[in-house]
PDB file of C-alpha atoms in Angstrom:
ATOM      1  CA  UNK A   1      98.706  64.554 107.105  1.00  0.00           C
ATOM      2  CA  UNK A   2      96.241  61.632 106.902  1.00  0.00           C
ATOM      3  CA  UNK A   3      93.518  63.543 105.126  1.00  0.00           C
ATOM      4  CA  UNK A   4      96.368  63.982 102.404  1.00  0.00           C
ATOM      5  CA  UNK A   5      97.609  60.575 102.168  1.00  0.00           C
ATOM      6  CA  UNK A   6      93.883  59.279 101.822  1.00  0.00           C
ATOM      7  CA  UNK A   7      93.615  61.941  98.916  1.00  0.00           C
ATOM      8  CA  UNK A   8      97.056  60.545  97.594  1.00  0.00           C
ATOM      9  CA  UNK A   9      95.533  56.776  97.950  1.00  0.00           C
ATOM     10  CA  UNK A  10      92.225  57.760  95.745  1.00  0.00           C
ATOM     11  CA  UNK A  11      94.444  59.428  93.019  1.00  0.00           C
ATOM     12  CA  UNK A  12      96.477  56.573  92.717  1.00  0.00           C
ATOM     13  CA  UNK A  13      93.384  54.175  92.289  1.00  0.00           C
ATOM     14  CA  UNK A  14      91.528  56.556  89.679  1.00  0.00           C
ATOM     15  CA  UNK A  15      95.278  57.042  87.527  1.00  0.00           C
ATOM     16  CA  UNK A  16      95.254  53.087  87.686  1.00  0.00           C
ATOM     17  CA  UNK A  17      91.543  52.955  86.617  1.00  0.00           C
ATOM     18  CA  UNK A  18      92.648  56.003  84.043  1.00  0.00           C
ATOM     19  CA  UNK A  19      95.567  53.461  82.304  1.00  0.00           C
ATOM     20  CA  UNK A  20      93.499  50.019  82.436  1.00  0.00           C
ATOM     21  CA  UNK A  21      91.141  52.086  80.584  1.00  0.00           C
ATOM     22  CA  UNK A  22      93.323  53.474  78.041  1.00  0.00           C
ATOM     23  CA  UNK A  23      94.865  49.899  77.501  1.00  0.00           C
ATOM     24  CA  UNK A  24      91.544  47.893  77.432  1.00  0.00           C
ATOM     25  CA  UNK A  25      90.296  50.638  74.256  1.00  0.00           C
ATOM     26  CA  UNK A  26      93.876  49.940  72.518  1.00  0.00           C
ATOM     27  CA  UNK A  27      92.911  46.008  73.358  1.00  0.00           C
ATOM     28  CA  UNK A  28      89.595  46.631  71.934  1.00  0.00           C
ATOM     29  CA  UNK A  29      90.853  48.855  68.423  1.00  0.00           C
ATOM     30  CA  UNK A  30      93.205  46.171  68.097  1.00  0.00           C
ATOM     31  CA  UNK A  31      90.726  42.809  68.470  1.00  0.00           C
ATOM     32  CA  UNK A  32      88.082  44.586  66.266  1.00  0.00           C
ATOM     33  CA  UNK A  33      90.947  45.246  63.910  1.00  0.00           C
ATOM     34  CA  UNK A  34      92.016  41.968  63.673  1.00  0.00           C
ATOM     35  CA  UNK A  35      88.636  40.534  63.632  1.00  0.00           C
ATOM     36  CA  UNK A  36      87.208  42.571  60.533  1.00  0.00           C
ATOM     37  CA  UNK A  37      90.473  41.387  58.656  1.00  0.00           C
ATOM     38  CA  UNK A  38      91.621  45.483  58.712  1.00  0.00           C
ATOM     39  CA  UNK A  39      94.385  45.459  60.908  1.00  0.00           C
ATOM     40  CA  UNK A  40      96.641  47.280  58.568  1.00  0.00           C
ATOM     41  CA  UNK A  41      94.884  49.686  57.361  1.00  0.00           C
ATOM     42  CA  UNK A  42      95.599  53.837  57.792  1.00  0.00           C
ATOM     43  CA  UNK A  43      92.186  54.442  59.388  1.00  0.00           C
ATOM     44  CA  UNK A  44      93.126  52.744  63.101  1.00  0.00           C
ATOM     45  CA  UNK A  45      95.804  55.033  63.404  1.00  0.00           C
ATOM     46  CA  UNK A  46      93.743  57.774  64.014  1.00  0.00           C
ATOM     47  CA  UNK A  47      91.899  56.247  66.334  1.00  0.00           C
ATOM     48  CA  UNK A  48      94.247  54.904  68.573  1.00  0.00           C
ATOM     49  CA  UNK A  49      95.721  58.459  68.877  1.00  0.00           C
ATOM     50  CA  UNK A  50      92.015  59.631  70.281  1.00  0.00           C
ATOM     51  CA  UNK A  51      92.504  57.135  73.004  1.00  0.00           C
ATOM     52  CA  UNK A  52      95.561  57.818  73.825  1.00  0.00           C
ATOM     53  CA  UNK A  53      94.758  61.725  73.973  1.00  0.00           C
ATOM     54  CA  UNK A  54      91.715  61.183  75.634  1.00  0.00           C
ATOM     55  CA  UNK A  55      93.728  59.001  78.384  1.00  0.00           C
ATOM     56  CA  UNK A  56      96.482  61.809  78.608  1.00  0.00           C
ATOM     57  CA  UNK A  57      93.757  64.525  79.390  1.00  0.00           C
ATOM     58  CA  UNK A  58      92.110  62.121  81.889  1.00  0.00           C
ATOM     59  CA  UNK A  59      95.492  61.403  83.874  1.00  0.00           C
ATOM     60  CA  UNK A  60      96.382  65.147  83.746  1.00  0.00           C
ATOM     61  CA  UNK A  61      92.705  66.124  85.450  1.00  0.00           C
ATOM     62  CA  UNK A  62      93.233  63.105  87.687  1.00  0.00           C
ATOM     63  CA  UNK A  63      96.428  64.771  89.156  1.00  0.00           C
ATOM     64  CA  UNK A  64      95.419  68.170  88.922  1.00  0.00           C
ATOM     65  CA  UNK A  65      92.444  67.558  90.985  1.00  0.00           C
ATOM     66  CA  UNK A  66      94.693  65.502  93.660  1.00  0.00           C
ATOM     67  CA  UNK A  67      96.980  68.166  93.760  1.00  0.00           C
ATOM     68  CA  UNK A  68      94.101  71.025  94.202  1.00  0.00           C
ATOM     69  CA  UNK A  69      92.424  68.636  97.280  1.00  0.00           C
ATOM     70  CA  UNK A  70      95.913  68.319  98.558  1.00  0.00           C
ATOM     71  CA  UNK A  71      96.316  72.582  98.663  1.00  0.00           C
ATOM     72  CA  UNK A  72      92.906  72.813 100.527  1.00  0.00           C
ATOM     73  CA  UNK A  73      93.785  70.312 102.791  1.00  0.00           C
ATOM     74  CA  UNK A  74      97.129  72.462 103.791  1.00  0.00           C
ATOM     75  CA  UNK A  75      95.021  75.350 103.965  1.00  0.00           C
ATOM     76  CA  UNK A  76      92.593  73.740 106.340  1.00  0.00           C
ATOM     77  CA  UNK A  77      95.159  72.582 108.865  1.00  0.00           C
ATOM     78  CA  UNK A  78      96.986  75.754 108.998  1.00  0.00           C
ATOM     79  CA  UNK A  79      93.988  77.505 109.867  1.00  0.00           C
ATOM     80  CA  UNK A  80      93.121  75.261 112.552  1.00  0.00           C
ATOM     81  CA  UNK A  81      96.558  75.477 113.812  1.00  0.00           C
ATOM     82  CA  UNK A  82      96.269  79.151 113.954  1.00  0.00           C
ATOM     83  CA  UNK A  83      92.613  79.145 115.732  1.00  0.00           C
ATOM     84  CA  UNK A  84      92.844  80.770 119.157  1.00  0.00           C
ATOM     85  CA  UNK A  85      96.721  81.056 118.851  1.00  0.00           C
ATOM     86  CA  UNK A  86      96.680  84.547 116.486  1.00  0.00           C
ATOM     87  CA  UNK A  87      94.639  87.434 118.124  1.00  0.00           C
ATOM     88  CA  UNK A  88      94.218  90.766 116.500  1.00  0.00           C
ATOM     89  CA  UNK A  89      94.514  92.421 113.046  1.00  0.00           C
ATOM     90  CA  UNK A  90      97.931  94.158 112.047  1.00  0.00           C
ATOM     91  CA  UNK A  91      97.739  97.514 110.522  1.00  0.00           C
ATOM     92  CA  UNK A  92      95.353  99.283 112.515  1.00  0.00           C
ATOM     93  CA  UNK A  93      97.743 102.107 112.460  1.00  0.00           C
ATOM     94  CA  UNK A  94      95.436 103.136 109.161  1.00  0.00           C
ATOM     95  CA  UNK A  95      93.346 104.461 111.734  1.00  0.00           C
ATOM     96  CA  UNK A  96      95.493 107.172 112.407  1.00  0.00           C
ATOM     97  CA  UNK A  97      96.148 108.909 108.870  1.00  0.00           C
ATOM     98  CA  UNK A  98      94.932 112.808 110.455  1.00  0.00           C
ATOM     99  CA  UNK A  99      96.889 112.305 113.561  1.00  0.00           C
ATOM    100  CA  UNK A 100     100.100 111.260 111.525  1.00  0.00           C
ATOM    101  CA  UNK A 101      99.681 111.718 107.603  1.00  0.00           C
ATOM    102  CA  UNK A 102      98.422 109.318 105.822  1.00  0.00           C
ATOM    103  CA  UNK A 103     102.176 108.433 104.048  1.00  0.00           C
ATOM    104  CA  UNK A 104     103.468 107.705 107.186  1.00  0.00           C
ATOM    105  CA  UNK A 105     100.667 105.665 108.764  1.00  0.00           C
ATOM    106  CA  UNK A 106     100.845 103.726 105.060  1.00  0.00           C
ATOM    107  CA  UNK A 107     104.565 103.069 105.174  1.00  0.00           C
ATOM    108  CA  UNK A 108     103.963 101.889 109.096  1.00  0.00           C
ATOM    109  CA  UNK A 109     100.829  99.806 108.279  1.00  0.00           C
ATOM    110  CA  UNK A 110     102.515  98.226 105.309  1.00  0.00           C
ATOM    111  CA  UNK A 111     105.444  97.156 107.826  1.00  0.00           C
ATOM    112  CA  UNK A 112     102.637  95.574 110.199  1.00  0.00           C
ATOM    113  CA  UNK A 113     101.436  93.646 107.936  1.00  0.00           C
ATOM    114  CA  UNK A 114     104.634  92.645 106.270  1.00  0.00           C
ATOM    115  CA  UNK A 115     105.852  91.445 109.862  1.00  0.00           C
ATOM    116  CA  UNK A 116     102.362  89.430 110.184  1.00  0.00           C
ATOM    117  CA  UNK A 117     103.139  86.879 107.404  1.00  0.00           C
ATOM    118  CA  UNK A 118     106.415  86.801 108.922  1.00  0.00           C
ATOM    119  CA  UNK A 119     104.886  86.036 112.553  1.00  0.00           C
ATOM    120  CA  UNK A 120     102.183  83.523 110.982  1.00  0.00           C
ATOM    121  CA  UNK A 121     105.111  80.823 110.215  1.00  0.00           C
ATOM    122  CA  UNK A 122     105.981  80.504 114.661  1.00  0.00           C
ATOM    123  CA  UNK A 123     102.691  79.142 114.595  1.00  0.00           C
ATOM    124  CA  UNK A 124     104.230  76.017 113.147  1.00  0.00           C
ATOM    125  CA  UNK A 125     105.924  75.803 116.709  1.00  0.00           C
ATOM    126  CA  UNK A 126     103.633  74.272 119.513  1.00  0.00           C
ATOM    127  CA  UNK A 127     102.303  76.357 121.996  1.00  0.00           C
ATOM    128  CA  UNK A 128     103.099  79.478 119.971  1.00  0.00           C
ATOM    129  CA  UNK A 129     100.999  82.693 120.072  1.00  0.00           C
ATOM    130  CA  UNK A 130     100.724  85.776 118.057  1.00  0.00           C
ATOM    131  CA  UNK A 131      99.034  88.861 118.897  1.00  0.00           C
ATOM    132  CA  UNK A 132      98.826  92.187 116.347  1.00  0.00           C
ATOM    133  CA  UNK A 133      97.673  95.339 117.843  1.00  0.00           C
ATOM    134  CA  UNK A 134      98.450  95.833 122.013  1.00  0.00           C
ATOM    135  CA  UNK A 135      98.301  98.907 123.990  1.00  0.00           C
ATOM    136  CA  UNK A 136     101.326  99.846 126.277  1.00  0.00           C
ATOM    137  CA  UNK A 137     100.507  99.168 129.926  1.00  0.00           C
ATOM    138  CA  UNK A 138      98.877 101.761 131.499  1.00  0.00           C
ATOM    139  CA  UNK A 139      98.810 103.884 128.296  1.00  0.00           C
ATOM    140  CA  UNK A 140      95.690 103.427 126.073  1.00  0.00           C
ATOM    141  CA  UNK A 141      97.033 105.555 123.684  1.00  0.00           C
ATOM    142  CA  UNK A 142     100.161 104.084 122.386  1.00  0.00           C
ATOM    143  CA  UNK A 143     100.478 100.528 121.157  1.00  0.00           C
ATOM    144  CA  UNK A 144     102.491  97.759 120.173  1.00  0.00           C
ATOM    145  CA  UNK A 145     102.938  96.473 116.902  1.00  0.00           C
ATOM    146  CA  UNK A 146     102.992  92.720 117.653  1.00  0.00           C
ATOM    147  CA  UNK A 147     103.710  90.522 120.716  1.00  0.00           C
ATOM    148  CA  UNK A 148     104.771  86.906 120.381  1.00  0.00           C
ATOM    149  CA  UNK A 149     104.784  84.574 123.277  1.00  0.00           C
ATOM    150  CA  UNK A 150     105.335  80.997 124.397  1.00  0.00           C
ATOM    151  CA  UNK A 151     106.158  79.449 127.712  1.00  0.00           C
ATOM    152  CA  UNK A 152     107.442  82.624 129.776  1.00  0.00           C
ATOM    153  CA  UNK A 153     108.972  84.076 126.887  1.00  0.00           C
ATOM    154  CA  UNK A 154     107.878  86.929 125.314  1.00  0.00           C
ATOM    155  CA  UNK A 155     109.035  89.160 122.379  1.00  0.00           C
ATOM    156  CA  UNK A 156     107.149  92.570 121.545  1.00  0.00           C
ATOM    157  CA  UNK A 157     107.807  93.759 118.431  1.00  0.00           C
ATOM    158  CA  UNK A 158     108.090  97.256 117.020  1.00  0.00           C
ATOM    159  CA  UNK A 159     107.378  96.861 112.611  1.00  0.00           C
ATOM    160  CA  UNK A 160     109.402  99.459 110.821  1.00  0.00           C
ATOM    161  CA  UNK A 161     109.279 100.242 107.241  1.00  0.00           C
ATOM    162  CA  UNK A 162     112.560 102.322 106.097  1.00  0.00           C
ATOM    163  CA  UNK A 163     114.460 103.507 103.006  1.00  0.00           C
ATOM    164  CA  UNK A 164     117.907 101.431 102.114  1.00  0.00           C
ATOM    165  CA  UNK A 165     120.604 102.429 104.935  1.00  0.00           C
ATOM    166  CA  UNK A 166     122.584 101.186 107.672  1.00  0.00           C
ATOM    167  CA  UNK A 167     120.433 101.619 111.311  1.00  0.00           C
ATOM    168  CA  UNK A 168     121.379 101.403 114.650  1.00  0.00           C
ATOM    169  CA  UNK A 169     120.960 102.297 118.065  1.00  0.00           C
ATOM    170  CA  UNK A 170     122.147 106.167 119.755  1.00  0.00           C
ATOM    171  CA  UNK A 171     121.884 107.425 122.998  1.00  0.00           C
ATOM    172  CA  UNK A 172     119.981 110.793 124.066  1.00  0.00           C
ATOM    173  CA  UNK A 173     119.951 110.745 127.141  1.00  0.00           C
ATOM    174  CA  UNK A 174     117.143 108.400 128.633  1.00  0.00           C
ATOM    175  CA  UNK A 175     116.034 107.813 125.372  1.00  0.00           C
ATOM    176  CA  UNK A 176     116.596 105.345 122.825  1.00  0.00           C
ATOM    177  CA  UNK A 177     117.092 107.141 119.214  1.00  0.00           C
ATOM    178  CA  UNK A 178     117.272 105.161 115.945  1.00  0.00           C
ATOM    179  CA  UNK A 179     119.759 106.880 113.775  1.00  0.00           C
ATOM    180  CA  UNK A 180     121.283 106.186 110.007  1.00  0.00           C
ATOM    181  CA  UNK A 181     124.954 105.506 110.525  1.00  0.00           C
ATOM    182  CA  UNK A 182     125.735 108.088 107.835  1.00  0.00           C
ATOM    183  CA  UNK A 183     123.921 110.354 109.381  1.00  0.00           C
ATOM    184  CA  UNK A 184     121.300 110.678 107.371  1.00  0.00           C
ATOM    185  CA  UNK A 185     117.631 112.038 107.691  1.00  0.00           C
ATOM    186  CA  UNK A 186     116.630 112.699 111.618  1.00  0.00           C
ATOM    187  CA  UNK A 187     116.718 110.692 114.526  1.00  0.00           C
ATOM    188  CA  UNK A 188     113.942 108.980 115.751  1.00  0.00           C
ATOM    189  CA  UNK A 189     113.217 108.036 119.420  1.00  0.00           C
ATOM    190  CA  UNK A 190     111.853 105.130 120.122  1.00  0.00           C
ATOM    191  CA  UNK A 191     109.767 104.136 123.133  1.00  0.00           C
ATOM    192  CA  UNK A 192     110.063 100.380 123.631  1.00  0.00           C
ATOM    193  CA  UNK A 193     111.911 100.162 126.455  1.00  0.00           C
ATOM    194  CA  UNK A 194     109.240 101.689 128.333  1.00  0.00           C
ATOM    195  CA  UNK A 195     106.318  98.857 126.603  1.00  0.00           C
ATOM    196  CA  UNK A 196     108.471  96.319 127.966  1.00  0.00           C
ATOM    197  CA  UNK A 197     108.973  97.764 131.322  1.00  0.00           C
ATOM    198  CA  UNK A 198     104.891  97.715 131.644  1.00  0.00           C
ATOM    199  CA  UNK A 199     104.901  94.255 129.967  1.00  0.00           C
ATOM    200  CA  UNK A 200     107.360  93.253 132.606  1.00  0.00           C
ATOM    201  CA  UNK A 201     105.040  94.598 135.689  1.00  0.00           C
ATOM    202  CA  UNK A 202     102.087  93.360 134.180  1.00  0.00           C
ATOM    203  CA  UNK A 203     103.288  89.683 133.331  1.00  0.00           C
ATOM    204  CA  UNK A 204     105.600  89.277 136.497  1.00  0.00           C
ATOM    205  CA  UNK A 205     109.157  88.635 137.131  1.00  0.00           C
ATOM    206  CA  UNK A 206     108.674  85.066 135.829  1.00  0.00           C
ATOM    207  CA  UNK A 207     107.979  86.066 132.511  1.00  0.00           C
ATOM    208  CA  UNK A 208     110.952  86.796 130.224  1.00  0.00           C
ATOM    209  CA  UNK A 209     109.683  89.978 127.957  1.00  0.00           C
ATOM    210  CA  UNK A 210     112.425  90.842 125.010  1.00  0.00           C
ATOM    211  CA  UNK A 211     111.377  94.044 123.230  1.00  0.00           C
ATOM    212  CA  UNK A 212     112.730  94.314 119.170  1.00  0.00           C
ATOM    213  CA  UNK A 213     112.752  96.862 116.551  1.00  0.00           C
ATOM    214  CA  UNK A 214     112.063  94.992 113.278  1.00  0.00           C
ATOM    215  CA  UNK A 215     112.853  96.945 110.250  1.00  0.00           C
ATOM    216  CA  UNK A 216     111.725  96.037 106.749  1.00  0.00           C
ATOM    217  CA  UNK A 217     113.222  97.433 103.223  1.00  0.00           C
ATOM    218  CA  UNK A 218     115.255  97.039 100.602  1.00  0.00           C
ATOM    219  CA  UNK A 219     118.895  97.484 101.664  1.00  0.00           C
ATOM    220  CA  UNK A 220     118.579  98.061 104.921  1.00  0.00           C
ATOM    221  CA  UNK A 221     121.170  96.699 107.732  1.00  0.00           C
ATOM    222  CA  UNK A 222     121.713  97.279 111.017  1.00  0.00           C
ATOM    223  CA  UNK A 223     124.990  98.376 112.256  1.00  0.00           C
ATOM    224  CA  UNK A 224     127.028  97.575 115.506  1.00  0.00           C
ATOM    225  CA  UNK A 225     124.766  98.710 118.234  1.00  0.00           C
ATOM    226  CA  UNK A 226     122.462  96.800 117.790  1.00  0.00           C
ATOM    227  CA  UNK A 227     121.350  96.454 121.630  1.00  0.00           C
ATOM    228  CA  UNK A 228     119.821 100.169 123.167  1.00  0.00           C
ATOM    229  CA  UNK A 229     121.220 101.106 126.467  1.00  0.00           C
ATOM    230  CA  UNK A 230     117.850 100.194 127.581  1.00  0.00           C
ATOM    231  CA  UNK A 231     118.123  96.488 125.975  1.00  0.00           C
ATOM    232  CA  UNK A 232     116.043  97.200 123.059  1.00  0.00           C
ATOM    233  CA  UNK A 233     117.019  94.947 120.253  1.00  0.00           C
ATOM    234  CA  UNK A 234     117.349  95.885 116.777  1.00  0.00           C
ATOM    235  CA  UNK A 235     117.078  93.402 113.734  1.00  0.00           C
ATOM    236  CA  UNK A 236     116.295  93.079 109.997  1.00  0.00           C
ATOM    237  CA  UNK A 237     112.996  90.833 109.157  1.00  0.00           C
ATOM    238  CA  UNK A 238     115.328  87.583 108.033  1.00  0.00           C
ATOM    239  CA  UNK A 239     117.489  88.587 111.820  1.00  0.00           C
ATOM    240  CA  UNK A 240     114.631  88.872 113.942  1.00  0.00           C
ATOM    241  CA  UNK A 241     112.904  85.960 112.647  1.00  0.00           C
ATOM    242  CA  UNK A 242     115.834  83.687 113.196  1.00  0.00           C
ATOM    243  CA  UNK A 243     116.500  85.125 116.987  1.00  0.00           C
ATOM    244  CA  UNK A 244     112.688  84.529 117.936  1.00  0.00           C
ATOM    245  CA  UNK A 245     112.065  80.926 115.814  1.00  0.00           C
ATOM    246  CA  UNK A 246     115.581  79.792 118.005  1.00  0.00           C
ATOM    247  CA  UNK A 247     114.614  80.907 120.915  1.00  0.00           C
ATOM    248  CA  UNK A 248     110.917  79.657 121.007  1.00  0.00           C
ATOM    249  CA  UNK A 249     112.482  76.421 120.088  1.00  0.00           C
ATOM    250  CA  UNK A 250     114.453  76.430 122.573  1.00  0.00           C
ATOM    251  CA  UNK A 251     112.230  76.127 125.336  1.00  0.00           C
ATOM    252  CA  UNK A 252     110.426  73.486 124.197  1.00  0.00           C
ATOM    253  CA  UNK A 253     110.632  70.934 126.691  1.00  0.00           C
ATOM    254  CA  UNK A 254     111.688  72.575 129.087  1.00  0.00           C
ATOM    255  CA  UNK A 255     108.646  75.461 130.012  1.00  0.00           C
ATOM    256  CA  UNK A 256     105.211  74.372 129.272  1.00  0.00           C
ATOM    257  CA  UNK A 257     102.161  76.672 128.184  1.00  0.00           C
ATOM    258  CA  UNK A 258     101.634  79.162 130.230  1.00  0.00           C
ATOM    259  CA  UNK A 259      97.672  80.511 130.407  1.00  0.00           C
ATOM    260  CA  UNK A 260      97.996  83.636 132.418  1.00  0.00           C
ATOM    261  CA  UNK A 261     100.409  85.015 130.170  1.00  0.00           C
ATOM    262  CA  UNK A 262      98.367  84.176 127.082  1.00  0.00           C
ATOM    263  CA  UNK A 263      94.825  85.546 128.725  1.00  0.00           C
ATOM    264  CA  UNK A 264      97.137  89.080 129.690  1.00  0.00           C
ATOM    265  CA  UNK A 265      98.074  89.905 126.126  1.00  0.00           C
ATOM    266  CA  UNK A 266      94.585  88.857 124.875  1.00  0.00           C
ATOM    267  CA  UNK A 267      93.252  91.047 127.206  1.00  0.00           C
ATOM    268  CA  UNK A 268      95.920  94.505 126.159  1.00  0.00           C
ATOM    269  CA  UNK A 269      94.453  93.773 122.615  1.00  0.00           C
ATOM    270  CA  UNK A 270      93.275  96.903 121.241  1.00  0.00           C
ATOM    271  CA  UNK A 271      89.487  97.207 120.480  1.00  0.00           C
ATOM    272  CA  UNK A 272      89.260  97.582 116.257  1.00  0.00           C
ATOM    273  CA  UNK A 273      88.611 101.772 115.709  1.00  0.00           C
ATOM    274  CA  UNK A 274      86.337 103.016 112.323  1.00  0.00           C
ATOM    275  CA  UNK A 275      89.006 105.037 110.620  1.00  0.00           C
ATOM    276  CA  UNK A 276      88.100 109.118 111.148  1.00  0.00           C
ATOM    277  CA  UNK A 277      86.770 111.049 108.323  1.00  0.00           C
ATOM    278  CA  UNK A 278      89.070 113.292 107.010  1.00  0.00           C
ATOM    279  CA  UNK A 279      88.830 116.522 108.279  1.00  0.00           C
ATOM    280  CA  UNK A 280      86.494 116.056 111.176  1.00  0.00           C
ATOM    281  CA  UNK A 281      89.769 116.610 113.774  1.00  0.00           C
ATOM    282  CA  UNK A 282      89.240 113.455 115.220  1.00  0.00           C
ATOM    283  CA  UNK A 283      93.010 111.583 116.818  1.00  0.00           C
ATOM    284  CA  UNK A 284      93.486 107.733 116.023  1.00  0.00           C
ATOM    285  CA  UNK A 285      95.587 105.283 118.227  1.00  0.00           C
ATOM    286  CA  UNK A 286      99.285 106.440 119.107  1.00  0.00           C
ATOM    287  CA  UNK A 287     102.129 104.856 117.109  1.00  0.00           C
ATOM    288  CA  UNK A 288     104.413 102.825 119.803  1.00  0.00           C
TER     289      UNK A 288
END
């Protein structure tokens, strides 16, 4: 980064200013010394220790500063690197606490967001977009968590915040149910299949649209079926973050940014909703 090697240039100028300095007031103790015939006495000591402090504290700011200048820098360029290539806010679930208790819509908000910091590193790869907060084709009322694109690839992503267990994919019939291989705690169906099915009509046969169940938590693992019988994928955070970061790799070079595709999801982003008073009845967004 230029602006960073221009800050690394001035720091090295002002720690070389900061040492001639240091060494020109030792010169200077030293000359007077000599000069008032009082070179050995205790008293110089002292002094020479103050300029040497002094110089130690100066060097210190000198790289503090540089390193501070550096940080902002960093923080600058990753912002502009994310401007008009992350759409949306994550967690708008919150909106939803009387439709679906406000634990629930906590633990699925906190799983949002958790996925978003996630999400925020693609940007690093070219062409790269992330959008928080979709509704399902043709359905207003349900949503989906997070959709990442580039090229004619894209994933949409289901966030999931569960307790320590094994998960994986069972099937009820046309339904994809997430169960706990020990058989723990209920099932719980999961709709995907039919997002990407509307993402796949919307987008056109071109695009390539890869739904995945992301699931945070401590101790959690997936088990063997890991793939629904409707091709719903299911992955840990560190899993599903390696399968998309290879795969959006892997089409660089070989499909370009694609517009229409970008403009379509920015355009299924869900309109931000004031959260609903408690006890006024009202119904927030649909969990997807």
């Amino acid at each position: 980064m230029k602006a960073n090697r221009a800050v690394g240039r001035r720091a090295l100028l002002r720690a070389g200013g900061c040492l001639s300095a240091v060494v020109g007031a030792l010169a200077a103790l030293s000359l007077l010394a000599f000069v008032t015939g009082t070179s050995k006495s205790p008293g110089w000591a002292p002094l020479a220790l103050g300029v040497l402090f002094v110089g130690f504290v100066w060097f210190v700011r000198i790289l503090a500063a540089a390193a501070r200048q550096r940080e902002h820098n960093r923080e600058v360029a990753a912002a502009a690197a994310r401007a008009g290539r992350a759409h949306g806010l994550p967690g708008g679930i919150r909106t939803a606490g009387s439709r679906f208790g406000v634990a629930q819509v906590e633990a699925g908000a906190v799983g949002e967001e958790a996925t978003a910091l996630l999400l925020d590193m693609l940007l690093s790869i070219p062409g790269t977009a992330v959008f928080h907060g979709l509704q399902f084709p043709y359905d207003d009322n349900a949503d989906v968590d997070h959709a990442v694109a580039r090229g004619n690839v894209v994933f949409l992503i289901d966030s999931k915040l569960y307790r320590w267990g094994t998960y994986q994919w069972d099937a009820r019939r046309d339904r994809d149910v997430l169960v706990r291989t020990d058989g723990y705690g209920s099932p719980r169906s999961n709709a995907m299949h039919a997002a990407a099915e509307g993402y796949r009509r919307l987008l056109g046969p071109q695009v390539e649209v890869i739904p995945l169940v992301l699931i945070h938590g401590r101790g959690v693992a997936v088990g063997p079926s890991s793939i629904s019988a409707h091709g719903v994928h299911l992955a840990t955070a560190a899993q599903a973050m390696e399968r998309i970061g290879n795969t959006l790799a892997a089409t660089i070079g070989h499909w370009p940014e694609n517009p229409g595709v970008h403009a379509a999801l920015v355009g299924k982003l869900k309109p931000p909703v004031p959260p609903v008073p408690p006890g006024t009845g009202g119904a927030g967004p649909g969990g997807g």
